[in-house]
mmCIF file of C-alpha atoms in Angstrom:
data_model
loop_
_atom_site.group_PDB
_atom_site.id
_atom_site.type_symbol
_atom_site.label_atom_id
_atom_site.label_comp_id
_atom_site.label_asym_id
_atom_site.label_seq_id
_atom_site.Cartn_x
_atom_site.Cartn_y
_atom_site.Cartn_z
ATOM 1 C CA UNK A 1 -67.683 171.921 -68.328
ATOM 2 C CA UNK A 2 -65.346 168.791 -68.022
ATOM 3 C CA UNK A 3 -64.359 166.882 -71.095
ATOM 4 C CA UNK A 4 -66.648 164.088 -69.950
ATOM 5 C CA UNK A 5 -69.654 166.092 -69.780
ATOM 6 C CA UNK A 6 -68.906 167.932 -73.015
ATOM 7 C CA UNK A 7 -68.694 164.621 -74.823
ATOM 8 C CA UNK A 8 -71.909 163.537 -73.110
ATOM 9 C CA UNK A 9 -73.544 166.694 -74.130
ATOM 10 C CA UNK A 10 -72.372 166.381 -77.745
ATOM 11 C CA UNK A 11 -73.695 162.789 -77.949
ATOM 12 C CA UNK A 12 -77.034 163.701 -76.583
ATOM 13 C CA UNK A 13 -77.387 166.509 -79.009
ATOM 14 C CA UNK A 14 -76.498 164.017 -81.743
ATOM 15 C CA UNK A 15 -79.083 161.732 -80.604
ATOM 16 C CA UNK A 16 -81.558 164.519 -80.610
ATOM 17 C CA UNK A 17 -80.763 165.502 -84.076
ATOM 18 C CA UNK A 18 -81.076 161.876 -85.243
ATOM 19 C CA UNK A 19 -84.408 161.350 -83.615
ATOM 20 C CA UNK A 20 -85.549 164.907 -84.819
ATOM 21 C CA UNK A 21 -84.862 163.863 -88.353
ATOM 22 C CA UNK A 22 -86.950 160.846 -88.262
ATOM 23 C CA UNK A 23 -90.222 162.600 -89.086
ATOM 24 C CA UNK A 24 -88.693 164.323 -92.131
ATOM 25 C CA UNK A 25 -87.478 160.891 -93.497
ATOM 26 C CA UNK A 26 -91.126 159.540 -92.660
ATOM 27 C CA UNK A 27 -92.722 162.082 -94.722
ATOM 28 C CA UNK A 28 -90.239 161.646 -97.637
ATOM 29 C CA UNK A 29 -90.919 157.819 -97.548
ATOM 30 C CA UNK A 30 -94.654 158.462 -97.519
ATOM 31 C CA UNK A 31 -94.427 160.812 -100.359
ATOM 32 C CA UNK A 32 -92.554 158.094 -102.364
ATOM 33 C CA UNK A 33 -95.354 155.452 -101.745
ATOM 34 C CA UNK A 34 -94.584 153.816 -98.544
ATOM 35 C CA UNK A 35 -97.332 153.177 -96.125
ATOM 36 C CA UNK A 36 -97.161 152.940 -92.434
ATOM 37 C CA UNK A 37 -97.046 149.055 -92.223
ATOM 38 C CA UNK A 38 -94.062 148.871 -94.620
ATOM 39 C CA UNK A 39 -92.294 151.860 -92.821
ATOM 40 C CA UNK A 40 -92.850 150.092 -89.488
ATOM 41 C CA UNK A 41 -91.532 146.736 -90.667
ATOM 42 C CA UNK A 42 -88.452 147.966 -92.326
ATOM 43 C CA UNK A 43 -87.563 150.442 -89.520
ATOM 44 C CA UNK A 44 -87.675 147.798 -86.837
ATOM 45 C CA UNK A 45 -86.308 144.928 -88.670
ATOM 46 C CA UNK A 46 -83.146 146.801 -89.835
ATOM 47 C CA UNK A 47 -82.656 148.523 -86.371
ATOM 48 C CA UNK A 48 -83.171 145.085 -84.595
ATOM 49 C CA UNK A 49 -80.489 143.369 -86.769
ATOM 50 C CA UNK A 50 -77.973 145.965 -86.402
ATOM 51 C CA UNK A 51 -78.524 146.280 -82.587
ATOM 52 C CA UNK A 52 -78.206 142.624 -82.277
ATOM 53 C CA UNK A 53 -74.890 142.671 -84.002
ATOM 54 C CA UNK A 54 -73.632 145.580 -81.850
ATOM 55 C CA UNK A 55 -74.789 143.676 -78.639
ATOM 56 C CA UNK A 56 -73.056 140.413 -79.877
ATOM 57 C CA UNK A 57 -69.764 142.456 -80.443
ATOM 58 C CA UNK A 58 -69.707 144.457 -77.270
ATOM 59 C CA UNK A 59 -71.341 142.010 -74.689
ATOM 60 C CA UNK A 60 -68.167 140.571 -73.550
ATOM 61 C CA UNK A 61 -66.156 143.639 -73.589
ATOM 62 C CA UNK A 62 -68.740 145.335 -71.407
ATOM 63 C CA UNK A 63 -69.417 142.428 -69.239
ATOM 64 C CA UNK A 64 -73.167 142.322 -70.129
ATOM 65 C CA UNK A 65 -75.098 139.307 -69.020
ATOM 66 C CA UNK A 66 -78.141 137.990 -70.797
ATOM 67 C CA UNK A 67 -81.134 138.418 -68.453
ATOM 68 C CA UNK A 68 -83.363 135.451 -67.397
ATOM 69 C CA UNK A 69 -86.213 134.705 -69.614
ATOM 70 C CA UNK A 70 -88.724 135.846 -67.089
ATOM 71 C CA UNK A 71 -87.184 139.294 -67.405
ATOM 72 C CA UNK A 72 -86.913 139.240 -71.137
ATOM 73 C CA UNK A 73 -90.759 138.510 -71.976
ATOM 74 C CA UNK A 74 -92.054 141.734 -70.259
ATOM 75 C CA UNK A 75 -89.494 143.823 -72.098
ATOM 76 C CA UNK A 76 -90.593 142.116 -75.399
ATOM 77 C CA UNK A 77 -94.266 142.854 -74.668
ATOM 78 C CA UNK A 78 -93.218 146.358 -73.964
ATOM 79 C CA UNK A 79 -91.816 146.617 -77.489
ATOM 80 C CA UNK A 80 -94.399 144.500 -79.284
ATOM 81 C CA UNK A 81 -97.220 146.377 -77.764
ATOM 82 C CA UNK A 82 -96.143 149.768 -76.547
ATOM 83 C CA UNK A 83 -93.273 150.897 -78.838
ATOM 84 C CA UNK A 84 -94.872 149.725 -81.985
ATOM 85 C CA UNK A 85 -98.176 151.173 -80.906
ATOM 86 C CA UNK A 86 -96.445 154.550 -80.377
ATOM 87 C CA UNK A 87 -94.673 154.297 -83.755
ATOM 88 C CA UNK A 88 -97.870 153.578 -85.628
ATOM 89 C CA UNK A 89 -99.625 156.574 -84.186
ATOM 90 C CA UNK A 90 -96.542 158.776 -84.953
ATOM 91 C CA UNK A 91 -96.143 157.740 -88.481
ATOM 92 C CA UNK A 92 -99.890 157.636 -89.260
ATOM 93 C CA UNK A 93 -100.214 161.082 -87.777
ATOM 94 C CA UNK A 94 -97.633 162.403 -90.319
ATOM 95 C CA UNK A 95 -100.225 161.413 -93.038
ATOM 96 C CA UNK A 96 -102.704 163.878 -91.675
ATOM 97 C CA UNK A 97 -100.731 166.724 -89.931
ATOM 98 C CA UNK A 98 -97.569 168.775 -90.315
ATOM 99 C CA UNK A 99 -94.379 167.129 -89.157
ATOM 100 C CA UNK A 100 -93.616 170.058 -86.766
ATOM 101 C CA UNK A 101 -97.047 169.788 -85.143
ATOM 102 C CA UNK A 102 -96.762 166.101 -84.615
ATOM 103 C CA UNK A 103 -93.223 166.494 -83.096
ATOM 104 C CA UNK A 104 -94.479 169.185 -80.694
ATOM 105 C CA UNK A 105 -97.656 166.949 -79.718
ATOM 106 C CA UNK A 106 -95.280 164.126 -79.034
ATOM 107 C CA UNK A 107 -93.410 166.170 -76.386
ATOM 108 C CA UNK A 108 -96.454 166.253 -74.178
ATOM 109 C CA UNK A 109 -95.338 163.000 -72.906
ATOM 110 C CA UNK A 110 -93.338 164.208 -69.901
ATOM 111 C CA UNK A 111 -96.446 165.720 -68.569
ATOM 112 C CA UNK A 112 -98.440 162.480 -69.128
ATOM 113 C CA UNK A 113 -95.550 160.593 -67.435
ATOM 114 C CA UNK A 114 -95.718 162.608 -64.410
ATOM 115 C CA UNK A 115 -99.413 162.188 -64.069
ATOM 116 C CA UNK A 116 -99.160 158.343 -64.582
ATOM 117 C CA UNK A 117 -96.284 158.234 -62.106
ATOM 118 C CA UNK A 118 -98.398 160.004 -59.554
ATOM 119 C CA UNK A 119 -101.356 157.689 -60.206
ATOM 120 C CA UNK A 120 -99.643 154.353 -60.502
ATOM 121 C CA UNK A 121 -96.240 154.751 -58.925
ATOM 122 C CA UNK A 122 -97.493 156.968 -55.983
ATOM 123 C CA UNK A 123 -94.951 159.745 -56.782
ATOM 124 C CA UNK A 124 -96.066 163.102 -55.568
ATOM 125 C CA UNK A 125 -96.882 165.939 -57.757
ATOM 126 C CA UNK A 126 -95.578 169.210 -56.324
ATOM 127 C CA UNK A 127 -96.396 172.729 -56.983
ATOM 128 C CA UNK A 128 -93.668 173.294 -59.422
ATOM 129 C CA UNK A 129 -94.707 170.055 -61.277
ATOM 130 C CA UNK A 130 -98.347 171.090 -61.300
ATOM 131 C CA UNK A 131 -97.389 174.464 -62.804
ATOM 132 C CA UNK A 132 -95.245 172.893 -65.446
ATOM 133 C CA UNK A 133 -98.125 170.585 -66.474
ATOM 134 C CA UNK A 134 -100.425 173.538 -66.793
ATOM 135 C CA UNK A 135 -97.850 175.263 -68.953
ATOM 136 C CA UNK A 136 -97.647 172.265 -71.229
ATOM 137 C CA UNK A 137 -101.309 172.013 -71.679
ATOM 138 C CA UNK A 138 -101.670 175.812 -72.505
ATOM 139 C CA UNK A 139 -98.890 175.351 -74.924
ATOM 140 C CA UNK A 140 -100.531 172.410 -76.515
ATOM 141 C CA UNK A 141 -103.776 174.235 -77.044
ATOM 142 C CA UNK A 142 -101.952 177.009 -78.804
ATOM 143 C CA UNK A 143 -99.966 174.697 -80.896
ATOM 144 C CA UNK A 144 -102.966 172.774 -82.041
ATOM 145 C CA UNK A 145 -105.238 175.906 -82.345
ATOM 146 C CA UNK A 146 -102.720 177.783 -84.449
ATOM 147 C CA UNK A 147 -101.666 175.101 -86.765
ATOM 148 C CA UNK A 148 -102.689 173.014 -89.795
ATOM 149 C CA UNK A 149 -103.696 169.446 -89.383
ATOM 150 C CA UNK A 150 -106.731 167.307 -89.716
ATOM 151 C CA UNK A 151 -108.428 166.179 -86.347
ATOM 152 C CA UNK A 152 -107.277 162.654 -87.048
ATOM 153 C CA UNK A 153 -103.803 163.744 -87.284
ATOM 154 C CA UNK A 154 -103.887 165.730 -84.082
ATOM 155 C CA UNK A 155 -105.563 162.780 -82.333
ATOM 156 C CA UNK A 156 -102.904 160.446 -83.478
ATOM 157 C CA UNK A 157 -100.102 162.687 -82.381
ATOM 158 C CA UNK A 158 -101.655 162.996 -78.928
ATOM 159 C CA UNK A 159 -102.165 159.226 -78.881
ATOM 160 C CA UNK A 160 -98.542 158.608 -79.669
ATOM 161 C CA UNK A 161 -97.530 160.881 -76.654
ATOM 162 C CA UNK A 162 -100.140 158.982 -74.488
ATOM 163 C CA UNK A 163 -98.748 155.493 -75.425
ATOM 164 C CA UNK A 164 -95.174 156.604 -75.060
ATOM 165 C CA UNK A 165 -95.869 157.903 -71.603
ATOM 166 C CA UNK A 166 -97.432 154.372 -70.649
ATOM 167 C CA UNK A 167 -94.315 152.794 -72.259
ATOM 168 C CA UNK A 168 -92.021 154.763 -70.145
ATOM 169 C CA UNK A 169 -93.975 154.428 -66.993
ATOM 170 C CA UNK A 170 -94.410 150.633 -67.321
ATOM 171 C CA UNK A 171 -90.856 150.423 -68.686
ATOM 172 C CA UNK A 172 -89.450 152.009 -65.606
ATOM 173 C CA UNK A 173 -90.534 148.955 -63.683
ATOM 174 C CA UNK A 174 -89.989 145.962 -66.065
ATOM 175 C CA UNK A 175 -86.428 147.260 -67.128
ATOM 176 C CA UNK A 176 -85.179 147.998 -63.776
ATOM 177 C CA UNK A 177 -81.411 146.817 -63.393
ATOM 178 C CA UNK A 178 -81.298 145.711 -67.022
ATOM 179 C CA UNK A 179 -78.554 147.138 -69.388
ATOM 180 C CA UNK A 180 -79.921 149.697 -71.871
ATOM 181 C CA UNK A 181 -78.378 147.967 -75.018
ATOM 182 C CA UNK A 182 -80.048 144.630 -74.263
ATOM 183 C CA UNK A 183 -83.438 146.402 -73.649
ATOM 184 C CA UNK A 184 -83.099 148.296 -76.850
ATOM 185 C CA UNK A 185 -82.481 145.117 -78.840
ATOM 186 C CA UNK A 186 -85.153 143.182 -77.486
ATOM 187 C CA UNK A 187 -87.666 145.981 -77.778
ATOM 188 C CA UNK A 188 -86.827 146.524 -81.504
ATOM 189 C CA UNK A 189 -86.750 142.765 -82.119
ATOM 190 C CA UNK A 190 -90.242 142.426 -80.647
ATOM 191 C CA UNK A 191 -91.621 145.291 -82.493
ATOM 192 C CA UNK A 192 -90.139 143.901 -85.656
ATOM 193 C CA UNK A 193 -91.953 140.555 -85.120
ATOM 194 C CA UNK A 194 -95.341 142.273 -84.487
ATOM 195 C CA UNK A 195 -94.724 144.517 -87.415
ATOM 196 C CA UNK A 196 -94.042 141.480 -89.550
ATOM 197 C CA UNK A 197 -97.260 139.741 -88.385
ATOM 198 C CA UNK A 198 -99.216 142.807 -88.983
ATOM 199 C CA UNK A 199 -98.020 142.751 -92.522
ATOM 200 C CA UNK A 200 -98.845 139.028 -92.950
ATOM 201 C CA UNK A 201 -102.388 139.717 -91.716
ATOM 202 C CA UNK A 202 -102.685 142.527 -94.254
ATOM 203 C CA UNK A 203 -101.472 140.250 -97.120
ATOM 204 C CA UNK A 204 -103.863 137.455 -96.167
ATOM 205 C CA UNK A 205 -106.776 140.145 -96.169
ATOM 206 C CA UNK A 206 -105.647 141.090 -99.634
ATOM 207 C CA UNK A 207 -104.044 144.405 -98.771
ATOM 208 C CA UNK A 208 -100.271 144.197 -99.471
ATOM 209 C CA UNK A 209 -97.984 146.848 -97.744
ATOM 210 C CA UNK A 210 -96.906 149.649 -99.971
ATOM 211 C CA UNK A 211 -93.113 150.119 -100.236
ATOM 212 C CA UNK A 212 -91.272 152.960 -101.799
ATOM 213 C CA UNK A 213 -91.203 153.415 -105.569
ATOM 214 C CA UNK A 214 -87.662 154.798 -105.829
ATOM 215 C CA UNK A 215 -84.245 154.371 -104.352
ATOM 216 C CA UNK A 216 -84.522 157.717 -102.826
ATOM 217 C CA UNK A 217 -87.638 156.514 -100.866
ATOM 218 C CA UNK A 218 -85.998 153.293 -99.717
ATOM 219 C CA UNK A 219 -83.004 155.503 -98.654
ATOM 220 C CA UNK A 220 -85.461 157.403 -96.376
ATOM 221 C CA UNK A 221 -86.639 154.123 -94.840
ATOM 222 C CA UNK A 222 -83.101 152.914 -94.141
ATOM 223 C CA UNK A 223 -82.233 156.361 -92.669
ATOM 224 C CA UNK A 224 -85.168 156.073 -90.337
ATOM 225 C CA UNK A 225 -83.798 152.770 -89.209
ATOM 226 C CA UNK A 226 -80.202 153.562 -89.009
ATOM 227 C CA UNK A 227 -80.158 157.298 -88.171
ATOM 228 C CA UNK A 228 -83.434 157.690 -86.428
ATOM 229 C CA UNK A 229 -83.316 154.560 -84.385
ATOM 230 C CA UNK A 230 -79.955 152.909 -84.192
ATOM 231 C CA UNK A 231 -77.594 155.999 -84.102
ATOM 232 C CA UNK A 232 -80.181 157.738 -82.059
ATOM 233 C CA UNK A 233 -80.357 155.096 -79.400
ATOM 234 C CA UNK A 234 -76.808 154.361 -79.123
ATOM 235 C CA UNK A 235 -75.585 158.006 -78.855
ATOM 236 C CA UNK A 236 -78.438 158.873 -76.413
ATOM 237 C CA UNK A 237 -77.449 156.067 -74.002
ATOM 238 C CA UNK A 238 -73.798 156.780 -74.244
ATOM 239 C CA UNK A 239 -74.429 160.564 -73.454
ATOM 240 C CA UNK A 240 -76.758 159.460 -70.724
ATOM 241 C CA UNK A 241 -74.001 157.593 -68.945
ATOM 242 C CA UNK A 242 -71.614 160.603 -69.167
ATOM 243 C CA UNK A 243 -74.135 163.320 -68.458
ATOM 244 C CA UNK A 244 -76.747 161.956 -66.072
ATOM 245 C CA UNK A 245 -80.499 161.868 -66.621
ATOM 246 C CA UNK A 246 -81.545 165.278 -65.892
ATOM 247 C CA UNK A 247 -79.011 167.130 -68.075
ATOM 248 C CA UNK A 248 -79.766 164.458 -70.886
ATOM 249 C CA UNK A 249 -83.454 164.998 -70.558
ATOM 250 C CA UNK A 250 -83.053 168.891 -70.899
ATOM 251 C CA UNK A 251 -80.719 168.408 -73.903
ATOM 252 C CA UNK A 252 -83.315 166.083 -75.506
ATOM 253 C CA UNK A 253 -85.624 168.838 -75.897
ATOM 254 C CA UNK A 254 -83.592 169.730 -78.969
ATOM 255 C CA UNK A 255 -85.469 167.037 -80.698
ATOM 256 C CA UNK A 256 -88.702 168.856 -81.656
ATOM 257 C CA UNK A 257 -86.575 171.843 -82.247
ATOM 258 C CA UNK A 258 -84.771 170.052 -84.879
ATOM 259 C CA UNK A 259 -87.849 168.644 -86.421
ATOM 260 C CA UNK A 260 -89.550 171.988 -86.564
ATOM 261 C CA UNK A 261 -86.413 173.522 -88.169
ATOM 262 C CA UNK A 262 -86.033 170.614 -90.609
ATOM 263 C CA UNK A 263 -89.545 170.744 -91.523
ATOM 264 C CA UNK A 264 -89.399 174.492 -92.247
ATOM 265 C CA UNK A 265 -86.370 174.231 -94.382
ATOM 266 C CA UNK A 266 -87.079 170.873 -96.244
ATOM 267 C CA UNK A 267 -90.678 170.535 -96.095
ATOM 268 C CA UNK A 268 -91.801 174.147 -96.579
ATOM 269 C CA UNK A 269 -93.737 174.030 -93.300
ATOM 270 C CA UNK A 270 -93.982 176.981 -91.076
ATOM 271 C CA UNK A 271 -95.268 177.889 -87.480
ATOM 272 C CA UNK A 272 -97.748 180.578 -87.001
ATOM 273 C CA UNK A 273 -96.992 183.204 -84.234
ATOM 274 C CA UNK A 274 -99.457 181.433 -82.022
ATOM 275 C CA UNK A 275 -97.953 178.091 -82.609
ATOM 276 C CA UNK A 276 -94.315 179.441 -81.756
ATOM 277 C CA UNK A 277 -95.520 180.759 -78.517
ATOM 278 C CA UNK A 278 -97.222 177.415 -77.784
ATOM 279 C CA UNK A 279 -94.217 175.403 -78.674
ATOM 280 C CA UNK A 280 -92.050 177.547 -76.367
ATOM 281 C CA UNK A 281 -94.530 176.851 -73.476
ATOM 282 C CA UNK A 282 -94.390 173.289 -74.308
ATOM 283 C CA UNK A 283 -90.578 172.960 -74.384
ATOM 284 C CA UNK A 284 -90.305 175.182 -71.342
ATOM 285 C CA UNK A 285 -92.471 172.881 -69.400
ATOM 286 C CA UNK A 286 -90.530 169.988 -70.463
ATOM 287 C CA UNK A 287 -87.125 171.659 -69.287
ATOM 288 C CA UNK A 288 -88.889 172.769 -65.948
ATOM 289 C CA UNK A 289 -90.011 169.126 -65.349
ATOM 290 C CA UNK A 290 -86.337 167.804 -66.022
ATOM 291 C CA UNK A 291 -84.763 170.330 -63.741
ATOM 292 C CA UNK A 292 -87.414 169.538 -61.088
ATOM 293 C CA UNK A 293 -86.019 166.088 -60.882
ATOM 294 C CA UNK A 294 -88.435 164.244 -63.279
ATOM 295 C CA UNK A 295 -86.206 162.925 -66.088
ATOM 296 C CA UNK A 296 -88.025 163.133 -69.497
ATOM 297 C CA UNK A 297 -85.987 160.245 -70.896
ATOM 298 C CA UNK A 298 -85.775 156.785 -69.095
ATOM 299 C CA UNK A 299 -83.378 153.909 -69.838
ATOM 300 C CA UNK A 300 -85.576 152.921 -72.661
ATOM 301 C CA UNK A 301 -85.345 153.450 -76.415
ATOM 302 C CA UNK A 302 -86.889 156.959 -77.100
ATOM 303 C CA UNK A 303 -89.208 157.782 -80.009
#
C-alpha cells in the first residue's frame, strides 16, 4: 500500500470511529437530561459554525467557488428535510432501543440505496447485488429478532436508514459537481435552521427543549457536534480523495463495529449469538455491495 493510500485509509478509519462514537455520546447526553430537539439543535448549530469557519479559511487556498443560488437551495432542502429527518429518527431510536441495534439497523441504507437507484435512477440490479440485498435483509431479521428494543425504537432505526437512503439518492443528483466542504456546510446550516425552528415551535406550544443537567452532558453534546460531525465529515472526505469511493465505503463499515464495541464496553450492552450472526451478514452485504461497484458513501455528509 502506497503512503497516499495508507493515509487515506487512516483518515477514513478515523472518520468511522468518530461517526461510530456518536451514538454513545447521544445516549450519555440523553441520560443527563437532553432530549432530541435540544440535541439536534446543538449538534447542527455548532457543526455549521465550525464548518463555515473552515470553509472561509480554505476556500481561497483550494480554489473553491461559491455555487450559484439555484444550486444551493436544493442542497439546503436536502439538509433541512432529509438530514435532519434522519438525525431525529436516529437519536429518538436511541431512547427505545440499544445503541448497537440502532447502529446496525442504520447500515441497511446501502441496500435501500441500491433499490432506490434502480427504481428512480434506472440503475440495473445484477445477480450479485440482488444476493447482497437478500443477505442484508436476512441479517436484519436476525439482528432485530435476537436483540432488545421496543418496536418503536426498531421502527425509528429502520426509518433512519430509509430517510438516509433517500437523502443519498436525491443528493447524488442535486450535489453533482459541487465540492464536498460547501455541501457539508450548507447541509448542516440548513439543518441548524430547521432545528431552531422546531425548538421555537415547541417553546410556543409550552414545551421547552430539555438540555443537559451537568457539564458532562454538555460535553457529550459538544462531542457529537465536533467529533461525531465535524471531525467525522472532514476526515471522511479527506480520506475519500486519497482512497477512492469503493475502498472508502468498505472501510466505512467500521462505523457500526465501533458503535457495537463501544456500547459493549461503555454502556454494558451485548449482542446475542443470533444478533452477532445477523450483524456479520449485514456488514458482509455492505462490503459486497461496495466491492460490486456500488459505493455505500456518496460525497455527502454521512450519519
